[in-house]
Amino acid sequence: TQLLEQSPQFLSIQEGENLTVYCNSSSVFSSLQWYRQEPGEGPVLLVTVVTGGEVKKLKRLTFQFGDARKDSSLHITAAQPGDTGLYLCAGARGSGANNLFFGTGTRLTVIP
Amino acid sequence: GAVVSQHPSWVICKSGTSVKIECRSLDFQATTMFWYRQFPKQSLMLMATSNEGSKATYEQGVEKDKFLINHASLTLSTLTVTSAHPEDSSFYICSASANYGYTFGSGTRLTVV
């Protein structure tokens, strides 16, 4: 059972455009993380959000954790080709990574 | 920051042979490490939790006799794919818990021919 559904699954946009990736679940998570993964490499942590309603900004990336801690979004402003990659959300339902559930992934391609 | 080194980065082996993948925490001690499997264009699926000094905990559907995990020290966990078959071809990734979250290795692409 996939606990975290990401949408869209694939996204191809022009450089300079804005985009939003959604991560939805019917389950409550104690925290939620966003990762970016490039081909042939492991995921790299972008951010961790813990509090319901929390918003974190990382340069052109804005992350939001839903009030009920069941969903999250990632918004990228003025996308650049370097943003291309697989974006994964991962929700934690307790301590320990055996309670870390990865989303279905969103593959972003930014065209120069 | 916390660094996890995974080796080899890619390996090709013949069907029926065994392959060992190493995962090392370079600048911190990891009592627990985690092994994931990722098929092309798909997300990560947790295979097992590796605990230093004790038996690994496997997720449902993962054959423990096929995917042998050893965590003999606080900085090293190994995953051995025994009697590998083409359907075992995949991208295997380890991770360890550090102070500020989970750090992932760079992955190992296994191709069984």
PDB file of N, CA and C in Angstrom, chain B residues 3-107:
ATOM      1  N   VAL B   3      28.226  11.799   6.181  1.00  0.00           N
ATOM      2  CA  VAL B   3      28.463  11.224   4.861  1.00  0.00           C
ATOM      3  C   VAL B   3      28.347   9.708   4.938  1.00  0.00           C
ATOM      4  N   VAL B   4      27.619   9.164   3.991  1.00  0.00           N
ATOM      5  CA  VAL B   4      27.490   7.719   3.857  1.00  0.00           C
ATOM      6  C   VAL B   4      28.102   7.316   2.523  1.00  0.00           C
ATOM      7  N   SER B   5      29.042   6.399   2.594  1.00  0.00           N
ATOM      8  CA  SER B   5      29.726   5.942   1.394  1.00  0.00           C
ATOM      9  C   SER B   5      29.230   4.546   1.029  1.00  0.00           C
ATOM     10  N   GLN B   6      28.862   4.359  -0.211  1.00  0.00           N
ATOM     11  CA  GLN B   6      28.351   3.076  -0.661  1.00  0.00           C
ATOM     12  C   GLN B   6      29.255   2.578  -1.795  1.00  0.00           C
ATOM     13  N   HIS B   7      29.551   1.278  -1.739  1.00  0.00           N
ATOM     14  CA  HIS B   7      30.479   0.707  -2.715  1.00  0.00           C
ATOM     15  C   HIS B   7      30.086  -0.722  -3.048  1.00  0.00           C
ATOM     16  N   PRO B   8      30.122  -1.168  -4.284  1.00  0.00           N
ATOM     17  CA  PRO B   8      30.522  -0.386  -5.452  1.00  0.00           C
ATOM     18  C   PRO B   8      29.360   0.469  -5.953  1.00  0.00           C
ATOM     19  N   SER B   9      29.632   1.364  -6.859  1.00  0.00           N
ATOM     20  CA  SER B   9      28.585   2.194  -7.419  1.00  0.00           C
ATOM     21  C   SER B   9      27.821   1.442  -8.510  1.00  0.00           C
ATOM     22  N   TRP B  10      28.497   0.491  -9.129  1.00  0.00           N
ATOM     23  CA  TRP B  10      27.789  -0.358 -10.079  1.00  0.00           C
ATOM     24  C   TRP B  10      28.498  -1.699 -10.143  1.00  0.00           C
ATOM     25  N   VAL B  11      27.741  -2.730 -10.445  1.00  0.00           N
ATOM     26  CA  VAL B  11      28.312  -4.068 -10.554  1.00  0.00           C
ATOM     27  C   VAL B  11      27.488  -4.891 -11.533  1.00  0.00           C
ATOM     28  N   ILE B  12      28.186  -5.671 -12.327  1.00  0.00           N
ATOM     29  CA  ILE B  12      27.541  -6.613 -13.244  1.00  0.00           C
ATOM     30  C   ILE B  12      27.992  -7.999 -12.835  1.00  0.00           C
ATOM     31  N   CYS B  13      27.046  -8.895 -12.651  1.00  0.00           N
ATOM     32  CA  CYS B  13      27.422 -10.241 -12.249  1.00  0.00           C
ATOM     33  C   CYS B  13      26.616 -11.274 -13.044  1.00  0.00           C
ATOM     34  N   LYS B  14      27.131 -12.474 -13.035  1.00  0.00           N
ATOM     35  CA  LYS B  14      26.435 -13.553 -13.731  1.00  0.00           C
ATOM     36  C   LYS B  14      25.346 -14.127 -12.852  1.00  0.00           C
ATOM     37  N   SER B  15      24.331 -14.621 -13.467  1.00  0.00           N
ATOM     38  CA  SER B  15      23.227 -15.236 -12.750  1.00  0.00           C
ATOM     39  C   SER B  15      23.738 -16.402 -11.915  1.00  0.00           C
ATOM     40  N   GLY B  16      23.297 -16.456 -10.670  1.00  0.00           N
ATOM     41  CA  GLY B  16      23.709 -17.531  -9.785  1.00  0.00           C
ATOM     42  C   GLY B  16      24.844 -17.164  -8.843  1.00  0.00           C
ATOM     43  N   THR B  17      25.518 -16.082  -9.111  1.00  0.00           N
ATOM     44  CA  THR B  17      26.608 -15.642  -8.232  1.00  0.00           C
ATOM     45  C   THR B  17      26.070 -14.704  -7.159  1.00  0.00           C
ATOM     46  N   SER B  18      26.925 -14.409  -6.182  1.00  0.00           N
ATOM     47  CA  SER B  18      26.538 -13.519  -5.087  1.00  0.00           C
ATOM     48  C   SER B  18      27.299 -12.203  -5.186  1.00  0.00           C
ATOM     49  N   VAL B  19      26.666 -11.159  -4.736  1.00  0.00           N
ATOM     50  CA  VAL B  19      27.256  -9.821  -4.798  1.00  0.00           C
ATOM     51  C   VAL B  19      27.117  -9.145  -3.436  1.00  0.00           C
ATOM     52  N   LYS B  20      28.215  -8.537  -2.979  1.00  0.00           N
ATOM     53  CA  LYS B  20      28.182  -7.834  -1.692  1.00  0.00           C
ATOM     54  C   LYS B  20      28.278  -6.339  -1.921  1.00  0.00           C
ATOM     55  N   ILE B  21      27.399  -5.610  -1.247  1.00  0.00           N
ATOM     56  CA  ILE B  21      27.388  -4.147  -1.323  1.00  0.00           C
ATOM     57  C   ILE B  21      27.695  -3.607   0.072  1.00  0.00           C
ATOM     58  N   GLU B  22      28.605  -2.638   0.140  1.00  0.00           N
ATOM     59  CA  GLU B  22      29.001  -2.075   1.421  1.00  0.00           C
ATOM     60  C   GLU B  22      28.439  -0.669   1.622  1.00  0.00           C
ATOM     61  N   CYS B  23      28.096  -0.387   2.844  1.00  0.00           N
ATOM     62  CA  CYS B  23      27.585   0.933   3.204  1.00  0.00           C
ATOM     63  C   CYS B  23      28.324   1.379   4.461  1.00  0.00           C
ATOM     64  N   ARG B  24      29.041   2.495   4.363  1.00  0.00           N
ATOM     65  CA  ARG B  24      29.848   2.980   5.474  1.00  0.00           C
ATOM     66  C   ARG B  24      29.447   4.398   5.874  1.00  0.00           C
ATOM     67  N   SER B  25      29.335   4.608   7.174  1.00  0.00           N
ATOM     68  CA  SER B  25      29.166   5.977   7.671  1.00  0.00           C
ATOM     69  C   SER B  25      30.568   6.502   7.941  1.00  0.00           C
ATOM     70  N   LEU B  26      30.945   7.581   7.279  1.00  0.00           N
ATOM     71  CA  LEU B  26      32.339   8.021   7.303  1.00  0.00           C
ATOM     72  C   LEU B  26      32.695   8.878   8.506  1.00  0.00           C
ATOM     73  N   ASP B  27      31.793   9.694   8.964  1.00  0.00           N
ATOM     74  CA  ASP B  27      32.155  10.630  10.027  1.00  0.00           C
ATOM     75  C   ASP B  27      31.184  10.589  11.193  1.00  0.00           C
ATOM     76  N   PHE B  28      30.448   9.505  11.291  1.00  0.00           N
ATOM     77  CA  PHE B  28      29.563   9.337  12.439  1.00  0.00           C
ATOM     78  C   PHE B  28      29.285   7.857  12.626  1.00  0.00           C
ATOM     79  N   GLN B  29      28.796   7.517  13.790  1.00  0.00           N
ATOM     80  CA  GLN B  29      28.460   6.132  14.076  1.00  0.00           C
ATOM     81  C   GLN B  29      26.972   5.912  13.839  1.00  0.00           C
ATOM     82  N   ALA B  30      26.668   4.835  13.187  1.00  0.00           N
ATOM     83  CA  ALA B  30      25.280   4.533  12.850  1.00  0.00           C
ATOM     84  C   ALA B  30      24.888   3.182  13.431  1.00  0.00           C
ATOM     85  N   THR B  31      24.122   3.217  14.505  1.00  0.00           N
ATOM     86  CA  THR B  31      23.665   1.954  15.077  1.00  0.00           C
ATOM     87  C   THR B  31      22.633   1.294  14.186  1.00  0.00           C
ATOM     88  N   THR B  32      21.993   2.105  13.369  1.00  0.00           N
ATOM     89  CA  THR B  32      20.976   1.581  12.471  1.00  0.00           C
ATOM     90  C   THR B  32      21.200   2.110  11.070  1.00  0.00           C
ATOM     91  N   MET B  33      21.174   1.214  10.121  1.00  0.00           N
ATOM     92  CA  MET B  33      21.240   1.588   8.713  1.00  0.00           C
ATOM     93  C   MET B  33      20.067   0.931   7.995  1.00  0.00           C
ATOM     94  N   PHE B  34      19.783   1.440   6.835  1.00  0.00           N
ATOM     95  CA  PHE B  34      18.597   0.992   6.118  1.00  0.00           C
ATOM     96  C   PHE B  34      18.947   0.703   4.667  1.00  0.00           C
ATOM     97  N   TRP B  35      18.336  -0.332   4.140  1.00  0.00           N
ATOM     98  CA  TRP B  35      18.569  -0.709   2.749  1.00  0.00           C
ATOM     99  C   TRP B  35      17.279  -0.564   1.952  1.00  0.00           C
ATOM    100  N   TYR B  36      17.412   0.137   0.820  1.00  0.00           N
ATOM    101  CA  TYR B  36      16.288   0.373  -0.064  1.00  0.00           C
ATOM    102  C   TYR B  36      16.578  -0.216  -1.439  1.00  0.00           C
ATOM    103  N   ARG B  37      15.493  -0.432  -2.165  1.00  0.00           N
ATOM    104  CA  ARG B  37      15.597  -0.891  -3.538  1.00  0.00           C
ATOM    105  C   ARG B  37      14.759   0.053  -4.387  1.00  0.00           C
ATOM    106  N   GLN B  38      15.288   0.383  -5.549  1.00  0.00           N
ATOM    107  CA  GLN B  38      14.581   1.315  -6.412  1.00  0.00           C
ATOM    108  C   GLN B  38      14.616   0.808  -7.848  1.00  0.00           C
ATOM    109  N   PHE B  39      13.444   0.540  -8.400  1.00  0.00           N
ATOM    110  CA  PHE B  39      13.343   0.146  -9.790  1.00  0.00           C
ATOM    111  C   PHE B  39      13.272   1.396 -10.657  1.00  0.00           C
ATOM    112  N   PRO B  40      13.632   1.262 -11.931  1.00  0.00           N
ATOM    113  CA  PRO B  40      13.657   2.432 -12.824  1.00  0.00           C
ATOM    114  C   PRO B  40      12.357   3.229 -12.777  1.00  0.00           C
ATOM    115  N   LYS B  41      12.511   4.512 -12.657  1.00  0.00           N
ATOM    116  CA  LYS B  41      11.386   5.459 -12.666  1.00  0.00           C
ATOM    117  C   LYS B  41      10.413   5.242 -11.506  1.00  0.00           C
ATOM    118  N   GLN B  42      10.852   4.563 -10.475  1.00  0.00           N
ATOM    119  CA  GLN B  42       9.991   4.348  -9.320  1.00  0.00           C
ATOM    120  C   GLN B  42      10.631   4.915  -8.054  1.00  0.00           C
ATOM    121  N   SER B  43       9.865   4.921  -7.000  1.00  0.00           N
ATOM    122  CA  SER B  43      10.348   5.460  -5.738  1.00  0.00           C
ATOM    123  C   SER B  43      11.153   4.415  -4.975  1.00  0.00           C
ATOM    124  N   LEU B  44      11.630   4.789  -3.802  1.00  0.00           N
ATOM    125  CA  LEU B  44      12.408   3.881  -2.970  1.00  0.00           C
ATOM    126  C   LEU B  44      11.489   2.990  -2.140  1.00  0.00           C
ATOM    127  N   MET B  45      11.858   1.729  -2.060  1.00  0.00           N
ATOM    128  CA  MET B  45      11.113   0.797  -1.223  1.00  0.00           C
ATOM    129  C   MET B  45      12.052   0.239  -0.168  1.00  0.00           C
ATOM    130  N   LEU B  46      11.685   0.388   1.101  1.00  0.00           N
ATOM    131  CA  LEU B  46      12.514  -0.111   2.178  1.00  0.00           C
ATOM    132  C   LEU B  46      12.544  -1.630   2.153  1.00  0.00           C
ATOM    133  N   MET B  47      13.752  -2.198   2.179  1.00  0.00           N
ATOM    134  CA  MET B  47      13.908  -3.648   2.196  1.00  0.00           C
ATOM    135  C   MET B  47      14.084  -4.155   3.614  1.00  0.00           C
ATOM    136  N   ALA B  48      14.988  -3.501   4.345  1.00  0.00           N
ATOM    137  CA  ALA B  48      15.321  -4.003   5.672  1.00  0.00           C
ATOM    138  C   ALA B  48      15.998  -2.933   6.492  1.00  0.00           C
ATOM    139  N   THR B  49      15.912  -3.119   7.785  1.00  0.00           N
ATOM    140  CA  THR B  49      16.585  -2.258   8.749  1.00  0.00           C
ATOM    141  C   THR B  49      17.722  -3.049   9.356  1.00  0.00           C
ATOM    142  N   SER B  50      18.912  -2.479   9.277  1.00  0.00           N
ATOM    143  CA  SER B  50      20.122  -3.156   9.735  1.00  0.00           C
ATOM    144  C   SER B  50      20.531  -2.600  11.091  1.00  0.00           C
ATOM    145  N   ASN B  51      20.602  -3.469  12.077  1.00  0.00           N
ATOM    146  CA  ASN B  51      20.952  -3.042  13.429  1.00  0.00           C
ATOM    147  C   ASN B  51      22.314  -3.592  13.835  1.00  0.00           C
ATOM    148  N   GLU B  52      23.165  -2.725  14.323  1.00  0.00           N
ATOM    149  CA  GLU B  52      24.512  -3.121  14.711  1.00  0.00           C
ATOM    150  C   GLU B  52      24.448  -4.163  15.817  1.00  0.00           C
ATOM    151  N   GLY B  53      25.090  -5.279  15.566  1.00  0.00           N
ATOM    152  CA  GLY B  53      25.190  -6.309  16.577  1.00  0.00           C
ATOM    153  C   GLY B  53      23.987  -7.223  16.723  1.00  0.00           C
ATOM    154  N   SER B  54      22.998  -7.048  15.876  1.00  0.00           N
ATOM    155  CA  SER B  54      21.829  -7.927  15.960  1.00  0.00           C
ATOM    156  C   SER B  54      21.300  -8.224  14.563  1.00  0.00           C
ATOM    157  N   LYS B  55      20.296  -9.063  14.517  1.00  0.00           N
ATOM    158  CA  LYS B  55      19.742  -9.450  13.222  1.00  0.00           C
ATOM    159  C   LYS B  55      18.963  -8.295  12.591  1.00  0.00           C
ATOM    160  N   ALA B  56      19.010  -8.291  11.272  1.00  0.00           N
ATOM    161  CA  ALA B  56      18.273  -7.251  10.553  1.00  0.00           C
ATOM    162  C   ALA B  56      16.775  -7.532  10.583  1.00  0.00           C
ATOM    163  N   THR B  57      16.015  -6.485  10.433  1.00  0.00           N
ATOM    164  CA  THR B  57      14.560  -6.596  10.351  1.00  0.00           C
ATOM    165  C   THR B  57      14.144  -6.388   8.909  1.00  0.00           C
ATOM    166  N   TYR B  58      13.481  -7.371   8.339  1.00  0.00           N
ATOM    167  CA  TYR B  58      13.122  -7.317   6.931  1.00  0.00           C
ATOM    168  C   TYR B  58      11.659  -6.887   6.748  1.00  0.00           C
ATOM    169  N   GLU B  59      11.419  -6.150   5.701  1.00  0.00           N
ATOM    170  CA  GLU B  59      10.057  -5.761   5.360  1.00  0.00           C
ATOM    171  C   GLU B  59       9.322  -6.958   4.749  1.00  0.00           C
ATOM    172  N   GLN B  60       8.026  -6.873   4.805  1.00  0.00           N
ATOM    173  CA  GLN B  60       7.212  -7.959   4.285  1.00  0.00           C
ATOM    174  C   GLN B  60       7.503  -8.164   2.802  1.00  0.00           C
ATOM    175  N   GLY B  61       7.691  -9.418   2.431  1.00  0.00           N
ATOM    176  CA  GLY B  61       7.938  -9.751   1.031  1.00  0.00           C
ATOM    177  C   GLY B  61       9.401  -9.779   0.647  1.00  0.00           C
ATOM    178  N   VAL B  62      10.282  -9.409   1.527  1.00  0.00           N
ATOM    179  CA  VAL B  62      11.719  -9.433   1.240  1.00  0.00           C
ATOM    180  C   VAL B  62      12.319 -10.706   1.818  1.00  0.00           C
ATOM    181  N   GLU B  63      12.967 -11.482   0.954  1.00  0.00           N
ATOM    182  CA  GLU B  63      13.518 -12.768   1.387  1.00  0.00           C
ATOM    183  C   GLU B  63      14.820 -12.559   2.152  1.00  0.00           C
ATOM    184  N   LYS B  64      14.813 -12.886   3.426  1.00  0.00           N
ATOM    185  CA  LYS B  64      15.996 -12.655   4.247  1.00  0.00           C
ATOM    186  C   LYS B  64      17.139 -13.593   3.879  1.00  0.00           C
ATOM    187  N   ASP B  65      16.822 -14.758   3.339  1.00  0.00           N
ATOM    188  CA  ASP B  65      17.886 -15.686   2.955  1.00  0.00           C
ATOM    189  C   ASP B  65      18.528 -15.289   1.637  1.00  0.00           C
ATOM    190  N   LYS B  66      17.852 -14.463   0.891  1.00  0.00           N
ATOM    191  CA  LYS B  66      18.394 -14.020  -0.385  1.00  0.00           C
ATOM    192  C   LYS B  66      19.184 -12.716  -0.216  1.00  0.00           C
ATOM    193  N   PHE B  67      18.678 -11.867   0.629  1.00  0.00           N
ATOM    194  CA  PHE B  67      19.316 -10.574   0.866  1.00  0.00           C
ATOM    195  C   PHE B  67      19.890 -10.585   2.290  1.00  0.00           C
ATOM    196  N   LEU B  68      21.151 -11.020   2.380  1.00  0.00           N
ATOM    197  CA  LEU B  68      21.792 -11.155   3.673  1.00  0.00           C
ATOM    198  C   LEU B  68      22.375  -9.817   4.116  1.00  0.00           C
ATOM    199  N   ILE B  69      22.033  -9.439   5.324  1.00  0.00           N
ATOM    200  CA  ILE B  69      22.516  -8.160   5.848  1.00  0.00           C
ATOM    201  C   ILE B  69      23.358  -8.412   7.078  1.00  0.00           C
ATOM    202  N   ASN B  70      24.528  -7.767   7.095  1.00  0.00           N
ATOM    203  CA  ASN B  70      25.422  -7.862   8.235  1.00  0.00           C
ATOM    204  C   ASN B  70      25.811  -6.469   8.684  1.00  0.00           C
ATOM    205  N   HIS B  71      25.688  -6.211   9.976  1.00  0.00           N
ATOM    206  CA  HIS B  71      26.018  -4.888  10.517  1.00  0.00           C
ATOM    207  C   HIS B  71      26.955  -5.112  11.694  1.00  0.00           C
ATOM    208  N   ALA B  72      28.190  -5.438  11.375  1.00  0.00           N
ATOM    209  CA  ALA B  72      29.131  -5.890  12.389  1.00  0.00           C
ATOM    210  C   ALA B  72      29.785  -4.757  13.163  1.00  0.00           C
ATOM    211  N   SER B  73      29.720  -3.544  12.658  1.00  0.00           N
ATOM    212  CA  SER B  73      30.328  -2.423  13.370  1.00  0.00           C
ATOM    213  C   SER B  73      29.424  -1.208  13.263  1.00  0.00           C
ATOM    214  N   LEU B  74      29.764  -0.175  13.999  1.00  0.00           N
ATOM    215  CA  LEU B  74      28.930   1.026  14.023  1.00  0.00           C
ATOM    216  C   LEU B  74      29.082   1.879  12.771  1.00  0.00           C
ATOM    217  N   THR B  75      29.979   1.466  11.877  1.00  0.00           N
ATOM    218  CA  THR B  75      30.189   2.260  10.674  1.00  0.00           C
ATOM    219  C   THR B  75      30.032   1.459   9.388  1.00  0.00           C
ATOM    220  N   LEU B  76      29.668   0.189   9.492  1.00  0.00           N
ATOM    221  CA  LEU B  76      29.601  -0.625   8.281  1.00  0.00           C
ATOM    222  C   LEU B  76      28.428  -1.581   8.305  1.00  0.00           C
ATOM    223  N   SER B  77      27.661  -1.544   7.244  1.00  0.00           N
ATOM    224  CA  SER B  77      26.609  -2.525   7.012  1.00  0.00           C
ATOM    225  C   SER B  77      26.799  -3.061   5.603  1.00  0.00           C
ATOM    226  N   THR B  78      26.586  -4.348   5.439  1.00  0.00           N
ATOM    227  CA  THR B  78      26.724  -4.939   4.108  1.00  0.00           C
ATOM    228  C   THR B  78      25.442  -5.666   3.720  1.00  0.00           C
ATOM    229  N   LEU B  79      25.157  -5.612   2.437  1.00  0.00           N
ATOM    230  CA  LEU B  79      24.021  -6.320   1.857  1.00  0.00           C
ATOM    231  C   LEU B  79      24.584  -7.279   0.821  1.00  0.00           C
ATOM    232  N   THR B  80      24.318  -8.566   1.002  1.00  0.00           N
ATOM    233  CA  THR B  80      24.764  -9.565   0.033  1.00  0.00           C
ATOM    234  C   THR B  80      23.558 -10.139  -0.678  1.00  0.00           C
ATOM    235  N   VAL B  81      23.558  -9.995  -1.986  1.00  0.00           N
ATOM    236  CA  VAL B  81      22.510 -10.589  -2.803  1.00  0.00           C
ATOM    237  C   VAL B  81      23.007 -11.967  -3.206  1.00  0.00           C
ATOM    238  N   THR B  82      22.390 -12.992  -2.672  1.00  0.00           N
ATOM    239  CA  THR B  82      22.863 -14.356  -2.922  1.00  0.00           C
ATOM    240  C   THR B  82      22.138 -14.968  -4.114  1.00  0.00           C
ATOM    241  N   SER B  83      22.879 -15.788  -4.854  1.00  0.00           N
ATOM    242  CA  SER B  83      22.318 -16.465  -6.012  1.00  0.00           C
ATOM    243  C   SER B  83      21.486 -15.494  -6.854  1.00  0.00           C
ATOM    244  N   ALA B  84      22.150 -14.466  -7.293  1.00  0.00           N
ATOM    245  CA  ALA B  84      21.449 -13.385  -7.988  1.00  0.00           C
ATOM    246  C   ALA B  84      20.826 -13.851  -9.301  1.00  0.00           C
ATOM    247  N   HIS B  85      19.687 -13.296  -9.616  1.00  0.00           N
ATOM    248  CA  HIS B  85      18.996 -13.577 -10.869  1.00  0.00           C
ATOM    249  C   HIS B  85      18.683 -12.252 -11.557  1.00  0.00           C
ATOM    250  N   PRO B  86      18.394 -12.293 -12.844  1.00  0.00           N
ATOM    251  CA  PRO B  86      18.120 -11.042 -13.566  1.00  0.00           C
ATOM    252  C   PRO B  86      17.046 -10.166 -12.920  1.00  0.00           C
ATOM    253  N   GLU B  87      16.060 -10.782 -12.288  1.00  0.00           N
ATOM    254  CA  GLU B  87      15.012  -9.975 -11.655  1.00  0.00           C
ATOM    255  C   GLU B  87      15.504  -9.225 -10.417  1.00  0.00           C
ATOM    256  N   ASP B  88      16.734  -9.564  -9.959  1.00  0.00           N
ATOM    257  CA  ASP B  88      17.318  -8.830  -8.837  1.00  0.00           C
ATOM    258  C   ASP B  88      18.016  -7.557  -9.301  1.00  0.00           C
ATOM    259  N   SER B  89      18.124  -7.403 -10.598  1.00  0.00           N
ATOM    260  CA  SER B  89      18.748  -6.187 -11.140  1.00  0.00           C
ATOM    261  C   SER B  89      17.953  -4.976 -10.680  1.00  0.00           C
ATOM    262  N   SER B  90      18.638  -4.036 -10.069  1.00  0.00           N
ATOM    263  CA  SER B  90      17.952  -2.870  -9.514  1.00  0.00           C
ATOM    264  C   SER B  90      18.997  -1.885  -8.998  1.00  0.00           C
ATOM    265  N   PHE B  91      18.513  -0.795  -8.456  1.00  0.00           N
ATOM    266  CA  PHE B  91      19.358   0.207  -7.821  1.00  0.00           C
ATOM    267  C   PHE B  91      19.165   0.050  -6.320  1.00  0.00           C
ATOM    268  N   TYR B  92      20.236  -0.276  -5.607  1.00  0.00           N
ATOM    269  CA  TYR B  92      20.153  -0.500  -4.168  1.00  0.00           C
ATOM    270  C   TYR B  92      20.789   0.691  -3.453  1.00  0.00           C
ATOM    271  N   ILE B  93      20.086   1.210  -2.452  1.00  0.00           N
ATOM    272  CA  ILE B  93      20.545   2.402  -1.746  1.00  0.00           C
ATOM    273  C   ILE B  93      20.501   2.153  -0.245  1.00  0.00           C
ATOM    274  N   CYS B  94      21.560   2.580   0.453  1.00  0.00           N
ATOM    275  CA  CYS B  94      21.557   2.475   1.908  1.00  0.00           C
ATOM    276  C   CYS B  94      21.424   3.879   2.497  1.00  0.00           C
ATOM    277  N   SER B  95      21.008   3.922   3.736  1.00  0.00           N
ATOM    278  CA  SER B  95      20.958   5.202   4.434  1.00  0.00           C
ATOM    279  C   SER B  95      21.220   4.969   5.909  1.00  0.00           C
ATOM    280  N   ALA B  96      21.584   6.030   6.584  1.00  0.00           N
ATOM    281  CA  ALA B  96      21.820   5.970   8.018  1.00  0.00           C
ATOM    282  C   ALA B  96      21.265   7.228   8.652  1.00  0.00           C
ATOM    283  N   SER B  97      20.865   7.090   9.884  1.00  0.00           N
ATOM    284  CA  SER B  97      20.291   8.221  10.589  1.00  0.00           C
ATOM    285  C   SER B  97      21.399   9.051  11.214  1.00  0.00           C
ATOM    286  N   ALA B  98      21.408  10.343  10.876  1.00  0.00           N
ATOM    287  CA  ALA B  98      22.366  11.279  11.452  1.00  0.00           C
ATOM    288  C   ALA B  98      21.586  12.271  12.321  1.00  0.00           C
ATOM    289  N   ASN B  99      22.277  13.243  12.832  1.00  0.00           N
ATOM    290  CA  ASN B  99      21.653  14.160  13.786  1.00  0.00           C
ATOM    291  C   ASN B  99      20.457  14.906  13.224  1.00  0.00           C
ATOM    292  N   TYR B 100      20.520  15.230  11.946  1.00  0.00           N
ATOM    293  CA  TYR B 100      19.493  16.088  11.373  1.00  0.00           C
ATOM    294  C   TYR B 100      18.652  15.379  10.332  1.00  0.00           C
ATOM    295  N   GLY B 101      18.705  14.057  10.325  1.00  0.00           N
ATOM    296  CA  GLY B 101      17.893  13.343   9.351  1.00  0.00           C
ATOM    297  C   GLY B 101      18.615  12.136   8.817  1.00  0.00           C
ATOM    298  N   TYR B 102      18.133  11.668   7.690  1.00  0.00           N
ATOM    299  CA  TYR B 102      18.700  10.463   7.100  1.00  0.00           C
ATOM    300  C   TYR B 102      19.622  10.832   5.949  1.00  0.00           C
ATOM    301  N   THR B 103      20.813  10.266   5.978  1.00  0.00           N
ATOM    302  CA  THR B 103      21.776  10.488   4.906  1.00  0.00           C
ATOM    303  C   THR B 103      21.845   9.236   4.056  1.00  0.00           C
ATOM    304  N   PHE B 104      21.794   9.436   2.746  1.00  0.00           N
ATOM    305  CA  PHE B 104      21.766   8.307   1.832  1.00  0.00           C
ATOM    306  C   PHE B 104      23.111   8.120   1.148  1.00  0.00           C
ATOM    307  N   GLY B 105      23.407   6.857   0.868  1.00  0.00           N
ATOM    308  CA  GLY B 105      24.561   6.561   0.041  1.00  0.00           C
ATOM    309  C   GLY B 105      24.256   6.899  -1.403  1.00  0.00           C
ATOM    310  N   SER B 106      25.260   6.784  -2.246  1.00  0.00           N
ATOM    311  CA  SER B 106      25.103   7.156  -3.655  1.00  0.00           C
ATOM    312  C   SER B 106      24.489   6.041  -4.484  1.00  0.00           C
ATOM    313  N   GLY B 107      24.238   4.901  -3.854  1.00  0.00           N
ATOM    314  CA  GLY B 107      23.555   3.830  -4.556  1.00  0.00           C
ATOM    315  C   GLY B 107      24.476   2.877  -5.287  1.00  0.00           C
TER     316      GLY B 107
END
